[in-house]
mmCIF file of C-alpha atoms and ligand atoms in Angstrom:
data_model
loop_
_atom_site.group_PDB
_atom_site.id
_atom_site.type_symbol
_atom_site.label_atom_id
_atom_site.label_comp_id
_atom_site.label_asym_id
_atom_site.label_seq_id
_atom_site.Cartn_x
_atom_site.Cartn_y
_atom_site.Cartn_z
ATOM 1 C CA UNK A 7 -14.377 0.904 -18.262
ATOM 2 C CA UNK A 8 -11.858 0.120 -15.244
ATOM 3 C CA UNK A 9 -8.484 1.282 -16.098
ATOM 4 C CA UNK A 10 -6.344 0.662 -12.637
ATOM 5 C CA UNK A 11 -8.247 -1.580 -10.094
ATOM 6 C CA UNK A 12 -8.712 -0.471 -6.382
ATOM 7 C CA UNK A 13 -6.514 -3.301 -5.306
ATOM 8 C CA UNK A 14 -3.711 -2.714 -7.739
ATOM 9 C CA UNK A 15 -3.907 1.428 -6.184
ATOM 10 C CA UNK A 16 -3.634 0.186 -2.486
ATOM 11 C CA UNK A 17 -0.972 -1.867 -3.394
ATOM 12 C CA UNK A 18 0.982 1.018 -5.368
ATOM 13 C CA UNK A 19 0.042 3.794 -2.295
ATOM 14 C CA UNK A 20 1.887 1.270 -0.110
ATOM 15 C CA UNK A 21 4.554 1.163 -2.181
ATOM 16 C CA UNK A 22 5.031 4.588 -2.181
ATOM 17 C CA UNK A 23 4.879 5.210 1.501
ATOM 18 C CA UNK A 24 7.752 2.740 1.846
ATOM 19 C CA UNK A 25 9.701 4.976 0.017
ATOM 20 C CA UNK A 26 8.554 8.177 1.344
ATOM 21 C CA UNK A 27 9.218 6.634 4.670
ATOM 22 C CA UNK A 28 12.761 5.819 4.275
ATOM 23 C CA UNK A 29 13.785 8.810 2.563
ATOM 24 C CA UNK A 30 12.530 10.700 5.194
ATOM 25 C CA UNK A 31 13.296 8.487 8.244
ATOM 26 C CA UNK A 32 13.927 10.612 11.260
ATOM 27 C CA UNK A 33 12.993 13.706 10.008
ATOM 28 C CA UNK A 34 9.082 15.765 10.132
ATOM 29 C CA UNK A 35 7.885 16.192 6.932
ATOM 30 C CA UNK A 36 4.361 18.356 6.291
ATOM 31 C CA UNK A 37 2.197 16.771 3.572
ATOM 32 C CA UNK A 38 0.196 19.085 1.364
ATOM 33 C CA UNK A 39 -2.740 17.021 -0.219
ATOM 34 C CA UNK A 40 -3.878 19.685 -3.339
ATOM 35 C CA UNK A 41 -7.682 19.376 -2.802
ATOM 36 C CA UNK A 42 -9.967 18.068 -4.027
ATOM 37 C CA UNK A 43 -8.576 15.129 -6.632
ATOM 38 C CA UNK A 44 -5.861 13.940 -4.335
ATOM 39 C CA UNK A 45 -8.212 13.453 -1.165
ATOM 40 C CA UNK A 46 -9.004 9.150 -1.651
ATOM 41 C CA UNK A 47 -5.064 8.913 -2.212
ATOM 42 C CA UNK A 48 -3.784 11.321 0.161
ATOM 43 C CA UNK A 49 -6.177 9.795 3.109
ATOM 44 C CA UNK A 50 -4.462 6.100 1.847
ATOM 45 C CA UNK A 51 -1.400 6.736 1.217
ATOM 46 C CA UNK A 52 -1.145 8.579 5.103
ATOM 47 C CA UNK A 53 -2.295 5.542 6.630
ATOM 48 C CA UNK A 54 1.025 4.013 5.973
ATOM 49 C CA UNK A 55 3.640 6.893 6.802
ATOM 50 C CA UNK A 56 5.198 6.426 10.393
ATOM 51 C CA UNK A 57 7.287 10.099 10.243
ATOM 52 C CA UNK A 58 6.798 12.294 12.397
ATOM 53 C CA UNK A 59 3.996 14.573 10.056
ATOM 54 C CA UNK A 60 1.977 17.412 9.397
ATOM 55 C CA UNK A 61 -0.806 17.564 7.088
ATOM 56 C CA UNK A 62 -1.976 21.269 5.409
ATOM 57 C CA UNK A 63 -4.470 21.026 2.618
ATOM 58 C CA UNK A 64 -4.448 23.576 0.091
ATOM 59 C CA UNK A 65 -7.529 24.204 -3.147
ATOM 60 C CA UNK A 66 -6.927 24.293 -6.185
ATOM 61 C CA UNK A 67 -8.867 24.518 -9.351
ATOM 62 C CA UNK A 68 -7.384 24.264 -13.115
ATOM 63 C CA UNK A 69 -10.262 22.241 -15.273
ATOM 64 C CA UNK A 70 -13.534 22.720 -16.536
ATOM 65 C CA UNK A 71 -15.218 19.981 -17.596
ATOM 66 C CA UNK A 72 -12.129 17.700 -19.383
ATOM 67 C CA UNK A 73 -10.500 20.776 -20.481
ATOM 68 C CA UNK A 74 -7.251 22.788 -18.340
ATOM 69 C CA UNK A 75 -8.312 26.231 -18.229
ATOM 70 C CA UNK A 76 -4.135 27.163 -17.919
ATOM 71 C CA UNK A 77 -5.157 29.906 -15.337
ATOM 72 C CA UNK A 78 -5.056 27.476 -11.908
ATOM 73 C CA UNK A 79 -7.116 29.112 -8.972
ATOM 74 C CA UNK A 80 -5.202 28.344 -5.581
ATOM 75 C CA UNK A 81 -7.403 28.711 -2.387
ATOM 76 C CA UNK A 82 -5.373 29.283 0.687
ATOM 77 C CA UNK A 83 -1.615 28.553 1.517
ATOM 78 C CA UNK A 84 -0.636 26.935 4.390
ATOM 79 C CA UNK A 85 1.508 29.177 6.748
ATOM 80 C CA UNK A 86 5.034 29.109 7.803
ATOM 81 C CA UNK A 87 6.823 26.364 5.813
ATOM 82 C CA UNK A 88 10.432 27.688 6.671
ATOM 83 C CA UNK A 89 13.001 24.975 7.126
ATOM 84 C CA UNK A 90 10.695 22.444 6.768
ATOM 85 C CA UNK A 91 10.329 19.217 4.521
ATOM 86 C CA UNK A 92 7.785 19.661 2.322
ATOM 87 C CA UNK A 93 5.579 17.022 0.554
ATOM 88 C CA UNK A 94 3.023 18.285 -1.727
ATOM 89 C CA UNK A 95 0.510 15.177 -3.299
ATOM 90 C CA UNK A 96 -1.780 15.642 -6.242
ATOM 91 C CA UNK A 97 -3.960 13.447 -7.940
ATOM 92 C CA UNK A 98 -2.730 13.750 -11.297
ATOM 93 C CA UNK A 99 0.578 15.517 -13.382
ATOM 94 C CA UNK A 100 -0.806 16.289 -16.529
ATOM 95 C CA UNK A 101 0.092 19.459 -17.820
ATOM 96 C CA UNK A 102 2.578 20.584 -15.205
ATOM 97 C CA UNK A 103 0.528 24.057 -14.769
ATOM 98 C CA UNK A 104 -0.814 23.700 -11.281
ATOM 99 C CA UNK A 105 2.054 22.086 -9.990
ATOM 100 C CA UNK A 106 4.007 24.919 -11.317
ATOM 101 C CA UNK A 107 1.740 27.534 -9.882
ATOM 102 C CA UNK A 108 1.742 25.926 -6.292
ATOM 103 C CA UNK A 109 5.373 25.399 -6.253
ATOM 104 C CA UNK A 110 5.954 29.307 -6.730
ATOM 105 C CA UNK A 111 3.397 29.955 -3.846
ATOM 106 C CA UNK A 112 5.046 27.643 -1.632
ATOM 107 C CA UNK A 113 8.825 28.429 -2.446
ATOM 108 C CA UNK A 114 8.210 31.821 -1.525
ATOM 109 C CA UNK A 115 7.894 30.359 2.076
ATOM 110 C CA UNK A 116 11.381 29.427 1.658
ATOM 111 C CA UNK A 117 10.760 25.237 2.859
ATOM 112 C CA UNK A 118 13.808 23.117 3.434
ATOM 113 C CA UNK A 119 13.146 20.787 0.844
ATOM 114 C CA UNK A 120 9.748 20.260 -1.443
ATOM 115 C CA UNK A 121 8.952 16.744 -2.965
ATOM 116 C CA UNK A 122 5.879 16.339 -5.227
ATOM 117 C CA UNK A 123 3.964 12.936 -4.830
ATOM 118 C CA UNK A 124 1.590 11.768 -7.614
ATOM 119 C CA UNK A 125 -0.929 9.351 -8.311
ATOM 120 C CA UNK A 126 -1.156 9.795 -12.172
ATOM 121 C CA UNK A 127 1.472 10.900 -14.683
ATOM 122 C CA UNK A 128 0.640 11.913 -17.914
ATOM 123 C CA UNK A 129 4.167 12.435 -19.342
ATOM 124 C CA UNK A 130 3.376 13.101 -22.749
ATOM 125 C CA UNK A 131 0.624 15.964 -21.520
ATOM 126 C CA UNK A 132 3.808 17.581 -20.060
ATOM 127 C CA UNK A 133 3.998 21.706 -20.866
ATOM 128 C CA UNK A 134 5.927 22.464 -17.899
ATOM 129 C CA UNK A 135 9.020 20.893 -16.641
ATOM 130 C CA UNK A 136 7.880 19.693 -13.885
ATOM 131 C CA UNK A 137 8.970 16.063 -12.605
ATOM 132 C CA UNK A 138 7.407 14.057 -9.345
ATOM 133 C CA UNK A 139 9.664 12.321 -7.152
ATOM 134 C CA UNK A 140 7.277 9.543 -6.174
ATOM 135 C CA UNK A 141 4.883 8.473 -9.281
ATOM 136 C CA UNK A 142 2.013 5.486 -8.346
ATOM 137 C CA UNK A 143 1.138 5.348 -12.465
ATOM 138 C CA UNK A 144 2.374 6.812 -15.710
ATOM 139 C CA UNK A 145 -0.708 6.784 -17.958
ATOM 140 C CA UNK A 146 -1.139 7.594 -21.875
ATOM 141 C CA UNK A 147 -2.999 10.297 -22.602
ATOM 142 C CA UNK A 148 -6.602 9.518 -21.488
ATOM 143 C CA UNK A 149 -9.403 11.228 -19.259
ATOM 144 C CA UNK A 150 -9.545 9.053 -16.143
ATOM 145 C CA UNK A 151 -12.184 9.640 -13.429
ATOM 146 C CA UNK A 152 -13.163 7.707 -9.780
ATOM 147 C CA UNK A 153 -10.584 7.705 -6.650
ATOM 148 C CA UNK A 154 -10.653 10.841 -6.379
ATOM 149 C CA UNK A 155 -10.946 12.623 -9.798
ATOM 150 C CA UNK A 156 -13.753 13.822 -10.865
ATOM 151 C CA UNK A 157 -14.990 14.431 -14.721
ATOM 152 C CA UNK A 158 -17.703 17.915 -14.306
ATOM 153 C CA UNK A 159 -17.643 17.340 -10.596
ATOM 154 C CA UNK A 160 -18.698 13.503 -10.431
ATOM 155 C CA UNK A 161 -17.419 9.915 -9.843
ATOM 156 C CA UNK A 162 -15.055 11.160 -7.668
ATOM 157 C CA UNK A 163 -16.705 8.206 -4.930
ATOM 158 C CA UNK A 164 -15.668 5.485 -6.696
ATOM 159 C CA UNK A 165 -13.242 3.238 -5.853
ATOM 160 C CA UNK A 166 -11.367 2.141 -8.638
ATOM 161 C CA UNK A 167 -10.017 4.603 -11.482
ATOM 162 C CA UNK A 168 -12.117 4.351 -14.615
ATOM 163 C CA UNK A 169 -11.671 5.639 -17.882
ATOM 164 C CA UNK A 170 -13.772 6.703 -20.616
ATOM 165 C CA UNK A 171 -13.156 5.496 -24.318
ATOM 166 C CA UNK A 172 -14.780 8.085 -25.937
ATOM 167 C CA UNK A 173 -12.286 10.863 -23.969
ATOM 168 C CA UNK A 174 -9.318 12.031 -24.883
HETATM 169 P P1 IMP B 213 -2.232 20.174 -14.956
HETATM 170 O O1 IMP B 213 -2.238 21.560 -14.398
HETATM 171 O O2 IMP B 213 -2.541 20.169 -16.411
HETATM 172 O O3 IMP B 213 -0.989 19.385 -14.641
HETATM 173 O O4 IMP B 213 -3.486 19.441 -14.357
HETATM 174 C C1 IMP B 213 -3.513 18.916 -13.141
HETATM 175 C C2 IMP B 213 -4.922 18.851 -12.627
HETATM 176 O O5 IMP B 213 -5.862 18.624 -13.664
HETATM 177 C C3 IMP B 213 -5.056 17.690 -11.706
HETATM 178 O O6 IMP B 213 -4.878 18.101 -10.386
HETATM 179 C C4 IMP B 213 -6.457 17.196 -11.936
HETATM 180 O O7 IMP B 213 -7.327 17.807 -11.037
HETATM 181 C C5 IMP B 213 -6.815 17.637 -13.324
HETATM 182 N N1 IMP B 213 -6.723 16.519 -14.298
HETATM 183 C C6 IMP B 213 -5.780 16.333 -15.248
HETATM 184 N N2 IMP B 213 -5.992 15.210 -15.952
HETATM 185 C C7 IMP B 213 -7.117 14.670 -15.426
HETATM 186 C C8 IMP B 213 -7.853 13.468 -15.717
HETATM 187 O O8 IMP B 213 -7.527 12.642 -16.584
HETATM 188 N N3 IMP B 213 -8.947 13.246 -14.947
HETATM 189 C C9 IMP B 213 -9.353 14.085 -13.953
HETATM 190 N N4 IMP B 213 -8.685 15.216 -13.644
HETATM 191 C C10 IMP B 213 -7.580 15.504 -14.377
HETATM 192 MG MG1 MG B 214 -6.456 18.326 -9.006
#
């Protein structure tokens, strides 16, 4: 079942970039797109920024199947992020554990200034206080797949976000 149509996500990733845009006006800002949910929204939402940008991808792994393992694997760290203005963008905030576990790696890099951009918020999912400064959706708590996220690997191709009744 279609739960946020690919129109109504352009028009929200637009949105965003506005904002990103003029908070950041005249300054560089490196975007970290966590890999692979956030790729359909990071390549959209990039399209739109006009700052002065740099774009480091890091991996990161947290769920099997529908489930959060707790124990996120992250795969490679962008280098030298001293001084700099930091954007990281994730598909989804659900628990708050990967976000958590890449903010320590990167903070230890000692960055200027670290935003978190999100897709998805699942609020009530929340077991780390983590907050994103630029939100395109807060969702209840269901298992959405398509634009990006996957459910066991698949579906990430499609174009609209979909979500599955029989999920929790
Ligand atoms: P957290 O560590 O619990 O905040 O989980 C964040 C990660 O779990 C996201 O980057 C997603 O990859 C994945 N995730 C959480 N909820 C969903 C969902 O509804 N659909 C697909 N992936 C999800
Ligand atoms: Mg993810």
């Amino acid at each position: 079942m279609i739960f946020l149509k690919s129109e109504d996500i352009q028009k929200r990733i637009k949105e965003l970039a506005d904002l990103i845009n003029e908070d950041f006006k005249g300054q560089e800002v490196t975007f970290i797109p966590v890999l692979k949910g956030s790729f359909m929204f990071f390549s959209d939402l990039i399209k739109h920024i006009n700052l002065d940008s740099e774009i480091e991808f890091i991996s990161v792994q947290s769920y099997n199947g529908q489930y959060t393992t707790g124990e996120p694997v992250i795969a490679c760290c962008p280098e030298s992020l001293n001084n700099k203005n930091v954007i990281i963008v994730e598909d989804i905030l659900d628990t708050g554990i990967t976000l958590d576990a890449i903010l320590l790696k990167i903070f230890r890099q000692e960055p200027a200034n670290v935003k978190i951009a999100v897709l998805l918020d699942k609020p009530s999912r929340r077991r780390l206080d983590i907050y994103a400064d630029y939100v395109g959706f807060k969702i209840e708590n269901k298992f959405v797949f398509g634009y990006g996220l996957d459910l066991n690997q698949k579906f990430r191709n499609l174009p609209d976000i979909h979500v599955n009744e029989f999920t929790i």
